Structure formats: structure tokens, C-alpha cells
mmCIF file of C-alpha atoms in Angstrom:
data_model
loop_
_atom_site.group_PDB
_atom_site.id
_atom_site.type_symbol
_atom_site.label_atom_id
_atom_site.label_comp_id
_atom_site.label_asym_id
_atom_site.label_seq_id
_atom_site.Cartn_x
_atom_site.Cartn_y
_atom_site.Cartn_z
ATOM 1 C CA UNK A 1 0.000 0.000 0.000
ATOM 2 C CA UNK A 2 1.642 3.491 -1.602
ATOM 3 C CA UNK A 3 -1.604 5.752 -0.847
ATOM 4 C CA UNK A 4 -1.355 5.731 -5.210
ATOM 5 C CA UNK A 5 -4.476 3.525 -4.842
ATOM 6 C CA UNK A 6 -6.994 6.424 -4.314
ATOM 7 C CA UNK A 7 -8.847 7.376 -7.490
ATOM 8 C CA UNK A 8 -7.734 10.404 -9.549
ATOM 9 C CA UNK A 9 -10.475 12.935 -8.028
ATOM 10 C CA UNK A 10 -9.408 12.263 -4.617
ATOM 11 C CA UNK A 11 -5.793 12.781 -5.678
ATOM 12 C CA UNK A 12 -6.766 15.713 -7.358
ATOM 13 C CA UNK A 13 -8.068 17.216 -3.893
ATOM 14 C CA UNK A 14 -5.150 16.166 -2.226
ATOM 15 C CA UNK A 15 -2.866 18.087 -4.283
ATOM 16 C CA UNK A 16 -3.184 21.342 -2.096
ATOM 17 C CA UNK A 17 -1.571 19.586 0.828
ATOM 18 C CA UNK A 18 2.005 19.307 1.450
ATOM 19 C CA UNK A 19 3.716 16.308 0.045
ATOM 20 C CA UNK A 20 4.202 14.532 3.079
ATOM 21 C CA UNK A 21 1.164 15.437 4.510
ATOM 22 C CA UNK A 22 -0.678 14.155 1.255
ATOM 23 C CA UNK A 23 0.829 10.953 1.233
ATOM 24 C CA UNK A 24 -0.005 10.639 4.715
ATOM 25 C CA UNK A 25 -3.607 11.485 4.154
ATOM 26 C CA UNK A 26 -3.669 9.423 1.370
ATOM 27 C CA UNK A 27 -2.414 6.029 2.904
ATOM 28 C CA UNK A 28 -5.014 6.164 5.660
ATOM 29 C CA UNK A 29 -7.725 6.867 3.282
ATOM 30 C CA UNK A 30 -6.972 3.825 1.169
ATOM 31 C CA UNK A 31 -6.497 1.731 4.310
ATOM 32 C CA UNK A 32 -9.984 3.166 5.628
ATOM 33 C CA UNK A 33 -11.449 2.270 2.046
ATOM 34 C CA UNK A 34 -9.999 -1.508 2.614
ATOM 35 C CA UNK A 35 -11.231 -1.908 6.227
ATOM 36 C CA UNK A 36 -14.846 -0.737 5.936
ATOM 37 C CA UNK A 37 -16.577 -3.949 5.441
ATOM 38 C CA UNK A 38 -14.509 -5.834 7.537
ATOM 39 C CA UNK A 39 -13.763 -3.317 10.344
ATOM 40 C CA UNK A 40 -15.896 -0.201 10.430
ATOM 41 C CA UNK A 41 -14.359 0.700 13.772
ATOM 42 C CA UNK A 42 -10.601 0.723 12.618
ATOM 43 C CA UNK A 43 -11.391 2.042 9.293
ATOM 44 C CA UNK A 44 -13.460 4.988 10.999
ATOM 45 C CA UNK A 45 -9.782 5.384 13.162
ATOM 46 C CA UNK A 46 -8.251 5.904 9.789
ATOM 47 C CA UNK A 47 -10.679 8.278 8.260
ATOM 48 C CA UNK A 48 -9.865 10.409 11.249
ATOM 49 C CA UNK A 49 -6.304 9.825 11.269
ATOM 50 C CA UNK A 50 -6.599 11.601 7.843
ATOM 51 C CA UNK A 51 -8.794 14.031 8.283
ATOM 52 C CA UNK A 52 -5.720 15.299 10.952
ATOM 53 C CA UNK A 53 -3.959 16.710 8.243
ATOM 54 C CA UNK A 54 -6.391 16.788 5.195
ATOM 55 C CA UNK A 55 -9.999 18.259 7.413
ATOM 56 C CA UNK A 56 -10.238 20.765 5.097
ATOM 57 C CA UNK A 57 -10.386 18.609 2.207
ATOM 58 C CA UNK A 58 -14.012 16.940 1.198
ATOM 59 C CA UNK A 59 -12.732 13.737 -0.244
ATOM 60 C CA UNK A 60 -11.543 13.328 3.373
ATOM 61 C CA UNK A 61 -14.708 14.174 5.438
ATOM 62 C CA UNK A 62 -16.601 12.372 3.390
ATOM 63 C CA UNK A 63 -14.861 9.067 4.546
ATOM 64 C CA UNK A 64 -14.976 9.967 8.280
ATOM 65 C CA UNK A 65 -18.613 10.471 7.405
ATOM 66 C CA UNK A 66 -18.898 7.038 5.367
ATOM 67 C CA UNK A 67 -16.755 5.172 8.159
ATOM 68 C CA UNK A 68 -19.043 6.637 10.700
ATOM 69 C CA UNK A 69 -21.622 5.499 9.112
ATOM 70 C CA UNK A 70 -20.581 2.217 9.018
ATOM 71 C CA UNK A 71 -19.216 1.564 11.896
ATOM 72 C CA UNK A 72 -22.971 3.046 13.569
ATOM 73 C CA UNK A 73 -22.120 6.301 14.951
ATOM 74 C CA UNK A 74 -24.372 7.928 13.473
ATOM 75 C CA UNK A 75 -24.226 11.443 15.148
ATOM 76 C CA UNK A 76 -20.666 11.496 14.312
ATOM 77 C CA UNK A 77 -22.158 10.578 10.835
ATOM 78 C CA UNK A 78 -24.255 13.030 10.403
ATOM 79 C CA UNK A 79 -21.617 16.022 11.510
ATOM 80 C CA UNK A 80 -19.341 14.317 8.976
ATOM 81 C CA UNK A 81 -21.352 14.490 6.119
ATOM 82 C CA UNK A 82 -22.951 18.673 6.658
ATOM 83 C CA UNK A 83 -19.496 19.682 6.668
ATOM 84 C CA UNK A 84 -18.953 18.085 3.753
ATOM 85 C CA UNK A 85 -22.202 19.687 2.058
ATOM 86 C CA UNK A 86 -20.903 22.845 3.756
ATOM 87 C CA UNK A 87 -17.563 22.283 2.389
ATOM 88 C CA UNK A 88 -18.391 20.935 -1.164
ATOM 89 C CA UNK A 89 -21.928 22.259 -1.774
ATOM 90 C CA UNK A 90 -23.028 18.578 -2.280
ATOM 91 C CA UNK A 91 -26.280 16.813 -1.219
ATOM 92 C CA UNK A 92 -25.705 13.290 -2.325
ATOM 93 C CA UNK A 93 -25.226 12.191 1.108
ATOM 94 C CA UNK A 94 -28.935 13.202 2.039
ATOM 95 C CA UNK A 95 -29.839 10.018 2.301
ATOM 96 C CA UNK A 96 -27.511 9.181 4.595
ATOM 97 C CA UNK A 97 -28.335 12.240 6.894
ATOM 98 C CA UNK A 98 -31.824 11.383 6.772
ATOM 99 C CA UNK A 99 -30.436 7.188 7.763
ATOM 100 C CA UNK A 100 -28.284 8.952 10.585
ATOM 101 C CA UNK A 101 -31.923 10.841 11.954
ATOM 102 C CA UNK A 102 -33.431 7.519 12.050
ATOM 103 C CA UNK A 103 -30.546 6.016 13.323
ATOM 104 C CA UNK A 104 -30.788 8.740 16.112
ATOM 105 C CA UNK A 105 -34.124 7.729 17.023
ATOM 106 C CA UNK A 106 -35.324 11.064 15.472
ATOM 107 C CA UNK A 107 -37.709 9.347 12.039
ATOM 108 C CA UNK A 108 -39.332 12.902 11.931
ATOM 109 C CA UNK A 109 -36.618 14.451 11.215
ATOM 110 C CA UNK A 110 -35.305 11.756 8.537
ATOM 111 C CA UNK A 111 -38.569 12.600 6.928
ATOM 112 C CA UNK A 112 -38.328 16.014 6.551
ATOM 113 C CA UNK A 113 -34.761 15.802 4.858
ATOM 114 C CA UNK A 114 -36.631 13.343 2.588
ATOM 115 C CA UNK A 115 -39.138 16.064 1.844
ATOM 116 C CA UNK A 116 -36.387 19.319 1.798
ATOM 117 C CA UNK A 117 -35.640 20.924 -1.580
ATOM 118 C CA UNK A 118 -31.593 19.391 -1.881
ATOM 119 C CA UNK A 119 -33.614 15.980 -2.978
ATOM 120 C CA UNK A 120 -33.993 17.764 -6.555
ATOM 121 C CA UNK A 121 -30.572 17.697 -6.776
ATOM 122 C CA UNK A 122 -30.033 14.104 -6.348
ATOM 123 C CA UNK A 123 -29.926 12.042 -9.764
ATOM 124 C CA UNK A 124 -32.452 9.521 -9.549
ATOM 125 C CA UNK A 125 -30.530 6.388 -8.007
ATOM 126 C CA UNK A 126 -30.134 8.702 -4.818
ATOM 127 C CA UNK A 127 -34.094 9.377 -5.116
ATOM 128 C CA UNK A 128 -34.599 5.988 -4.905
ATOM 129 C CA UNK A 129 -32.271 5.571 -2.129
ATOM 130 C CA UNK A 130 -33.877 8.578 -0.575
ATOM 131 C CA UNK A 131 -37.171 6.751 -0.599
ATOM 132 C CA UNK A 132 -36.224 3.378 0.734
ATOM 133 C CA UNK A 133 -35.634 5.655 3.799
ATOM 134 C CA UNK A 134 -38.566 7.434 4.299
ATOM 135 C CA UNK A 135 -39.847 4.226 4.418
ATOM 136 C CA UNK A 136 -38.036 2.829 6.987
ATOM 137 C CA UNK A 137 -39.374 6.228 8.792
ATOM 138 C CA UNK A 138 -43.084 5.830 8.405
ATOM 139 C CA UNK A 139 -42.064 2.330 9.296
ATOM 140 C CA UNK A 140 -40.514 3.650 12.467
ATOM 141 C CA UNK A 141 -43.201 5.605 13.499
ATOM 142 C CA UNK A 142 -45.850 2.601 12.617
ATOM 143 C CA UNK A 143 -46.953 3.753 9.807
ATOM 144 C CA UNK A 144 -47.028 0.768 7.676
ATOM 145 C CA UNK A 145 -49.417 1.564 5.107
ATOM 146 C CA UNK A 146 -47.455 5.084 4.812
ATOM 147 C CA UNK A 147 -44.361 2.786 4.067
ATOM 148 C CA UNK A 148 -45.183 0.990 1.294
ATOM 149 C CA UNK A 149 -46.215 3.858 -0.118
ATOM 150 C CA UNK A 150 -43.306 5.419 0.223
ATOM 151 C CA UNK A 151 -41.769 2.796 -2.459
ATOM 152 C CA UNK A 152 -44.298 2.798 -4.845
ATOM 153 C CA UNK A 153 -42.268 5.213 -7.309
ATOM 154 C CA UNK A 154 -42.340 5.253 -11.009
ATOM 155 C CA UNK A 155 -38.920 3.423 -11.096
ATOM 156 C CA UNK A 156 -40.258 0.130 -8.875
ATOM 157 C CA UNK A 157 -41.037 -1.344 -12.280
ATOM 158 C CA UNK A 158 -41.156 -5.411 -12.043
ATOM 159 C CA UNK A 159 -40.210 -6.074 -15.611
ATOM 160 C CA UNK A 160 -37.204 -3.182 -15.999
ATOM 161 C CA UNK A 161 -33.760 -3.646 -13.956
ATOM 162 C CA UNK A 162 -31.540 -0.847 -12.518
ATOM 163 C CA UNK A 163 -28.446 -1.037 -10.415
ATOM 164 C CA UNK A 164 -30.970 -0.153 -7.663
ATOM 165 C CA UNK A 165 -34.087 -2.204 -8.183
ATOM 166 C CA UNK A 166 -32.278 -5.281 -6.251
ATOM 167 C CA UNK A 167 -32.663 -2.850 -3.128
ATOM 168 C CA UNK A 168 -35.884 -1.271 -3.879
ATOM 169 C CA UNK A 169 -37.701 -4.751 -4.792
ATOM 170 C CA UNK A 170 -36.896 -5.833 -1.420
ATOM 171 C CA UNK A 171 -37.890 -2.924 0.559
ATOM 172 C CA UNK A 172 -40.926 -3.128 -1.345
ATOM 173 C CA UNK A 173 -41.514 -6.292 -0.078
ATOM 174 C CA UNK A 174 -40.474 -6.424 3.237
ATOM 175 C CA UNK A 175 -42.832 -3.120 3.776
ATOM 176 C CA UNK A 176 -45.527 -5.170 2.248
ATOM 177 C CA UNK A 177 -44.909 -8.417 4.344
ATOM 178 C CA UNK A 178 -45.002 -5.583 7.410
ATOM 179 C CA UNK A 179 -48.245 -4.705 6.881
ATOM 180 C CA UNK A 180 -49.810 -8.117 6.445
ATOM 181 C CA UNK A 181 -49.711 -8.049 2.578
ATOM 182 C CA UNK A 182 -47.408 -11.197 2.308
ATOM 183 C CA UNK A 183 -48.794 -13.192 -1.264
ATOM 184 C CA UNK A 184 -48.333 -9.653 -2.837
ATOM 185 C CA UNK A 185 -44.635 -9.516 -0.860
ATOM 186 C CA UNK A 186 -43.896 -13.279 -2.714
ATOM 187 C CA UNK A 187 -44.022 -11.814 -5.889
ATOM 188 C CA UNK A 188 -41.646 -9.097 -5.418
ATOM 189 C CA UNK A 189 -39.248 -11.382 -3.016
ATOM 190 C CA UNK A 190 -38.933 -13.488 -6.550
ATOM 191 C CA UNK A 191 -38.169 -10.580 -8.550
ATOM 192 C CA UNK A 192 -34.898 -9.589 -6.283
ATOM 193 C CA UNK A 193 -33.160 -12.660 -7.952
ATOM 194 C CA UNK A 194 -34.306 -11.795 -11.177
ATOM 195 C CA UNK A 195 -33.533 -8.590 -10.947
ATOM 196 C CA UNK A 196 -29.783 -9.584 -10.038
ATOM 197 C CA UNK A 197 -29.358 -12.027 -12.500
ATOM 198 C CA UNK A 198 -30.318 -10.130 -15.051
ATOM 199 C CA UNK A 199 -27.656 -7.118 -14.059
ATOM 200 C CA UNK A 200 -25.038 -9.967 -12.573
ATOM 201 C CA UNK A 201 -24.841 -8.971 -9.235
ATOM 202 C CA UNK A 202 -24.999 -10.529 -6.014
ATOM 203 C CA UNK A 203 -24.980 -14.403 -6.252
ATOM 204 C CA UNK A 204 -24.883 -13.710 -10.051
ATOM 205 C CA UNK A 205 -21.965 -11.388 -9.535
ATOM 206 C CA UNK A 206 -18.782 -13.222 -11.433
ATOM 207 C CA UNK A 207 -15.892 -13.568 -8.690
ATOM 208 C CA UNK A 208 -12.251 -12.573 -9.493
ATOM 209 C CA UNK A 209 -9.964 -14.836 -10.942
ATOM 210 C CA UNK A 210 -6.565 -13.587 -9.375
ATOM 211 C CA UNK A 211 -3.337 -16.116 -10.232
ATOM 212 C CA UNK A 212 -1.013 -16.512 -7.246
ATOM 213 C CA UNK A 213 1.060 -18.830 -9.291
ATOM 214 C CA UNK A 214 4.998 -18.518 -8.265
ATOM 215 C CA UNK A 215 7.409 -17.817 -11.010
ATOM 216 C CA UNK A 216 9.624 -20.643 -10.291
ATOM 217 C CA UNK A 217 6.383 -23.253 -11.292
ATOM 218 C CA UNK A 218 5.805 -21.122 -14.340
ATOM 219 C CA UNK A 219 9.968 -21.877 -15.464
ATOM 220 C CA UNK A 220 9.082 -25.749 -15.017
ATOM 221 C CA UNK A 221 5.591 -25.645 -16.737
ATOM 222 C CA UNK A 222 7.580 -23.374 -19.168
ATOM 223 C CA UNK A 223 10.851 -26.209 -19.564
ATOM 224 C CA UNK A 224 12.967 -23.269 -18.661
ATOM 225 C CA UNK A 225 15.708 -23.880 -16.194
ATOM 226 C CA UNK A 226 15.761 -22.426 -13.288
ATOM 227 C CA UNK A 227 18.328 -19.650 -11.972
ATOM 228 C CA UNK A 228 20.278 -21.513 -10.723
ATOM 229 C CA UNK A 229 21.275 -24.002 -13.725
ATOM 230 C CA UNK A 230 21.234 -21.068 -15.240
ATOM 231 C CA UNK A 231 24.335 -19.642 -13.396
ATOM 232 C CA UNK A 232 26.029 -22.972 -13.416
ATOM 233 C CA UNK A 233 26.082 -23.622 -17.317
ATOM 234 C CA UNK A 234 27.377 -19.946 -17.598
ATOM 235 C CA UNK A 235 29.924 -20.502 -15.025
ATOM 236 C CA UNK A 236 30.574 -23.656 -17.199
ATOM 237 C CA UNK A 237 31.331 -21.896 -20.290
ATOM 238 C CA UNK A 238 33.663 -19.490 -18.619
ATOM 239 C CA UNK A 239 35.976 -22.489 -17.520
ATOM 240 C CA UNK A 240 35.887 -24.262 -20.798
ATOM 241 C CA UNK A 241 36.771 -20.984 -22.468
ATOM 242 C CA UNK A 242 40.028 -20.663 -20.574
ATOM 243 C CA UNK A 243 40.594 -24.518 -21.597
ATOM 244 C CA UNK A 244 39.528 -24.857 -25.152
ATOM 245 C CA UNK A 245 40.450 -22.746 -28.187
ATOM 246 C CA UNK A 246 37.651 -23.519 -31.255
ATOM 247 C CA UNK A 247 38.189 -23.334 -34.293
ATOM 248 C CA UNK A 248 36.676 -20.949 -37.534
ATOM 249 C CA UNK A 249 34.439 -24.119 -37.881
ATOM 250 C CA UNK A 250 32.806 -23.744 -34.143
ATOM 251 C CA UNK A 251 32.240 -20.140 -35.169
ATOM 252 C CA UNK A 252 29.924 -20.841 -38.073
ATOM 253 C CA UNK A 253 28.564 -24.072 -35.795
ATOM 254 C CA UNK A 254 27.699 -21.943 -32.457
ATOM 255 C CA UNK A 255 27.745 -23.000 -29.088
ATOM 256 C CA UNK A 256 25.132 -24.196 -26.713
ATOM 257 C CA UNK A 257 22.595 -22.078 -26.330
ATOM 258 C CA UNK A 258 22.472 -20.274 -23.255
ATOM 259 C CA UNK A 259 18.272 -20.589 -23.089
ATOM 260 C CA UNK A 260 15.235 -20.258 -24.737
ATOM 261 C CA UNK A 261 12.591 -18.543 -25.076
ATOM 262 C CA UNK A 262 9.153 -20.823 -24.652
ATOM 263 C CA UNK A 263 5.469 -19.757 -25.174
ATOM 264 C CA UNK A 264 3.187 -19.021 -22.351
ATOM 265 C CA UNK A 265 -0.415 -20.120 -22.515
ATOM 266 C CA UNK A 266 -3.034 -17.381 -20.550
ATOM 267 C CA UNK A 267 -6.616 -17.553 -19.767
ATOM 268 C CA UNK A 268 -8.443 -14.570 -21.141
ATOM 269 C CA UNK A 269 -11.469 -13.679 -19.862
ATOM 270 C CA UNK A 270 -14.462 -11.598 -21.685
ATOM 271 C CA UNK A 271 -16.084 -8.966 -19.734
ATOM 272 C CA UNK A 272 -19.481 -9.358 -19.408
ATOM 273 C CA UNK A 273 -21.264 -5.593 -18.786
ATOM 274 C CA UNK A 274 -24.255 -3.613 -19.741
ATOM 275 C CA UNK A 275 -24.581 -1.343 -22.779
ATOM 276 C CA UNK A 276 -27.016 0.709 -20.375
ATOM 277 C CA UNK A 277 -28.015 0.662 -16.610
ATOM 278 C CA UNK A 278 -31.501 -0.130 -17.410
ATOM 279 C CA UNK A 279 -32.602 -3.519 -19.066
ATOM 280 C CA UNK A 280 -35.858 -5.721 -19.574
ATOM 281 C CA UNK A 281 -36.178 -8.779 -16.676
ATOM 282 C CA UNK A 282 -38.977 -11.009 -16.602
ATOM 283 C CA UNK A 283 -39.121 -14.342 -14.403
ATOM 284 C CA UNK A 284 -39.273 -16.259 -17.445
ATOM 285 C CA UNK A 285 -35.584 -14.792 -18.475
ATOM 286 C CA UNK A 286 -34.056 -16.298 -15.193
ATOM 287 C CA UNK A 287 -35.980 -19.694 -14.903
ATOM 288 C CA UNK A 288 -37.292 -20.910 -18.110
ATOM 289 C CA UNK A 289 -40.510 -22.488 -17.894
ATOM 290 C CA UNK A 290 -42.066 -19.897 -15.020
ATOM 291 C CA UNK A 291 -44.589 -17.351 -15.894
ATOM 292 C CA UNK A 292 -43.309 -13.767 -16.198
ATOM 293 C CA UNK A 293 -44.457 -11.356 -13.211
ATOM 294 C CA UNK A 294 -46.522 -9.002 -15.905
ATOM 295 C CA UNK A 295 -47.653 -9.765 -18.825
ATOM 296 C CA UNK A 296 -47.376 -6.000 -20.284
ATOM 297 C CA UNK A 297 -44.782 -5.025 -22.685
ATOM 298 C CA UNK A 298 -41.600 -3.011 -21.098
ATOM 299 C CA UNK A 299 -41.839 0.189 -22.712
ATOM 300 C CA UNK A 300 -38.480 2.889 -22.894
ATOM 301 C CA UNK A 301 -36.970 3.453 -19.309
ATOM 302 C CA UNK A 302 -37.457 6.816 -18.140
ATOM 303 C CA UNK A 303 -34.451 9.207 -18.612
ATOM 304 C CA UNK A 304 -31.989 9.334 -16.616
ATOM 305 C CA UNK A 305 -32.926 6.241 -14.546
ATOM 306 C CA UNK A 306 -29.664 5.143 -14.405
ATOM 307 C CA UNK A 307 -26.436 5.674 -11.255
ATOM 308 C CA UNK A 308 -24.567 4.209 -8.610
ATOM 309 C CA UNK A 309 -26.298 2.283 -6.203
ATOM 310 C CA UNK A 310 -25.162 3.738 -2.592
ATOM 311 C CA UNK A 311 -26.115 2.277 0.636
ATOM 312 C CA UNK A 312 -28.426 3.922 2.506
ATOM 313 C CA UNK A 313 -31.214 2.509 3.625
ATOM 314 C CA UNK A 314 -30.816 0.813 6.638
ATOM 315 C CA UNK A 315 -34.727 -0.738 6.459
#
């Protein structure tokens, strides 16, 4: 680990620091990046560590707000990610203020960042996001019929998948199953696998092939000798140098070779990935032989319907 691992806008920010003071903000940013699904705690530790020498930087308080977030400290959250609208003029964590409110024990006040004005600013994968938790606050507040409601946007579309309808198909129907609607929950509880195989995530998701093959066994697969018979024949040659004078015929002739050169075989692999965010899933796509959900025709996706999937909702 250099700290070279961060991604060019962070660097980018990071370039108004010092030198040594960027590359030590920069090394405990990509170590709080590696830790925070396995260790919220010690990755929030290195968010802050940063944010020591780099608080004035947004890159930076956004992790210690992430982190935070994570790791369930959710007031410390919440501070995190204002300065960081304060700092960068940015909404696209309202989501996760509104998750810290609930998380706070405060679902009023989740809802009305759900309801504020910034929520025009978000693209529509952070609307989405921004509904699953105003959800989760009627939910809180025992609204249940309020909930589901909540979800029922124009992008929870059974036959279309986005790289959020995973998450919004099952808050849908774990809001449904909530308030006692559980054969119309079933339905939707299908579509979540659909929904992923279709855009190859989650069980669908293709793992990493990494190769932690040793270069000595690729010189034996290879029939190349190894360093040290390498050495030895050259050591070899110089003694029978000294001993032996050829003739003009060994010239022509040549000696032995020193080594050659051998093909290596790789495994290429083709990249599966979508032309577009949005794409057509029925149930009959993912299990041949089972009736599709709806029987109506997918028509064009909405505009725009397309961006990152975050994690927000805590439902």
C-alpha cells in the first residue's frame, strides 16, 4: 500500500496539501477504504487519522462520514457528512443524513430531509435511495401503510432492472410483508433474484480470478531452467573458455545455447457488462418455464434512470 491507490479525483483534492502530509492522508484513506466492510471501527480510526492533516479537504470528510456510518455512529455521521455539504456544496449524502436521523431515534426528522428541496438535486438512483428511507421512517413511526407507499415510485417497475431495483424490490416487499400483505410480498421477493441475475450482481456477480502462481512453477511448466542451472552452465562456459580454443568451424557451428525462449499459454477472460443501466427482466428470463411477473410489454426506461447504487437505507 503506496496511498497511489486512491482514485484520480481524490488525488486531485489532495494536491493542495504538502507532500508529506498528502501521502499521509492518502495512505489512511486507502487503508480506511480496505477496512470498511470488515472493520468499520478501525477504518473509521483511519478516516480520522486523515482528516488530521487533510480536514479541510471533502474527499476526506466524506470518509470519516462514510466510516461513521458504518461503523454506527451515526451522530458522528451526520456532523461528517454537513461539513462536507458545507464544504463541497453537495447533497448526495442526504440520504444518509436522513439514515443517521433515524438512526438517532429522530424518524421525523429523517422525513423532513426526505421532503427538503436538496432531494432535486439528487440524480435519480439517490431518489430511490432517498425513498427506501422514508420508508423505513413511516415504518418507524408505525406507519405501515405510509411505508409501502413510500416505495411505490415510477422506477419500482417489475419487468425493468436498474443497479438499484435489487434494493428497492426488497424494501418493497419487506414493507408489504409488514403490513400483512405477504402473497403480494412473494411476488416481489422473486423478482430480487431476477432482478440480479439479469444485471449480474450478487450471487450472479462473477468472482475474481486472481493467479497466485509462483514464477519458479511457471519456469518448469515453461521447460525453462531455473536460476540456478542457469548460473552454473554460464559458469561452465567461462571455464571451458580458458581450456579450449575452437576453431573458424565452431564459429559458423555456435555454441550451446544459453536458453530459450518458450510460449506461455493465458486464460483470457471476456467482460461481461451492460450497454445501459436499465434492461428488460422477466421471471421467465431467469428460470425458463415460469410465468413472467406481468404480462405488459416493457416500454423505454425513463431518462436518466440510471447511477450508482449507494447504501443507505438501513430498512
Amino acid at each position: 500500500m503506496t496511498g497511489k491507490e486512491l482514485d484520480r479525483a481524490t488525488v486531485a483534492q489532495l494536491r493542495t496539501l504538502e507532500s508529506r502530509s498528502s501521502e499521509w492522508v492518502s495512505k489512511h484513506l486507502v487503508m480506511a477504504g480496505r477496512l470498511i466492510d470488515l472493520d468499520p471501527e478501525a477504518a473509521f480510526q483511519h478516516a480520522l487519522a486523515a482528516s488530521r492533516r487533510g480536514g479541510r479537504i471533502g474527499a476526506v470528510r466524506e470518509a470519516v462520514g462514510m466510516t461513521a456510518y458504518a461503523a454506527g455512529r451515526y451522530d458522528d455521521a451526520l456532523r461528517e457528512f454537513r461539513t462536507f455539504r458545507r464544504i463541497t456544496g453537495s447533497s448526495i449524502h442526504l440520504a444518509h443524513m436522513a439514515d443517521c436521523e433515524r438512526g438517532l431515534g429522530r424518524p421525523e426528522k429523517a422525513l423532513e430531509l426526505t421532503r427538503s428541496d436538496e432531494r432535486d438535486m439528487l440524480d435519480t438512483a439517490g431518489k430511490v435511495e432517498l425513498a427506501i428511507v422514508a420508508s423505513g421512517a413511516r415504518s418507524d413511526m408505525g406507519d405501515l401503510a405510509g411505508a409501502v407507499e413510500e416505495l411505490e415510485v415510477p422506477q419500482l417497475d417489475i419487468n425493468r432492472a436498474f443497479s438499484f431495483s435489487p434494493r428497492l424490490f426488497e424494501a418493497y416487499a419487506d414493507a408489504l410483508t409488514a403490513a400483512g400483505r405477504a402473497d403480494e410480498a412473494a411476488k416481489w421477493y422473486r423478482q430480487i433474484g431476477v432482478a440480479e441475475s439479469a444485471l449480474g450482481v450478487g450471487e450472479f456477480e462473477e468472482p475474481d480470478i486472481l493467479d497466485f502462481g509462483s514464477d519458479e512453477e511457471d519456469e518448469e511448466e515453461a521447460g525453462r531452467p531455473s536460476h540456478e542451472e542457469a548460473a552454473s552452465a554460464s559458469a561452465d562456459d567461462a571455464d571451458d573458455s580458458d581450456e579450449y580454443v575452437g576453431s573458424d568451424d565452431d564459429d559458423e557451428d555456435g555454441g550451446p545455447a544459453a536458453g530459450s525462449e518458450s510460449a506461455e499459454s493465458g486464460a483470457s477472460s471476456e467482460a461481461h457488462g451492460l450497454a445501459e443501466d436499465e434492461i428488460g427482466v422477466t421471471e421467465h428470463d431467469a428460470a425458463p418455464g415460469e410465468a413472467a411477473e406481468s404480462g405488459e410489454e416493457p416500454g423505454e426506461a425513463p431518462e436518466g434512470e440510471s447511477g450508482p447504487e449507494t447504501d443507505a437505507g438501513r430498512d
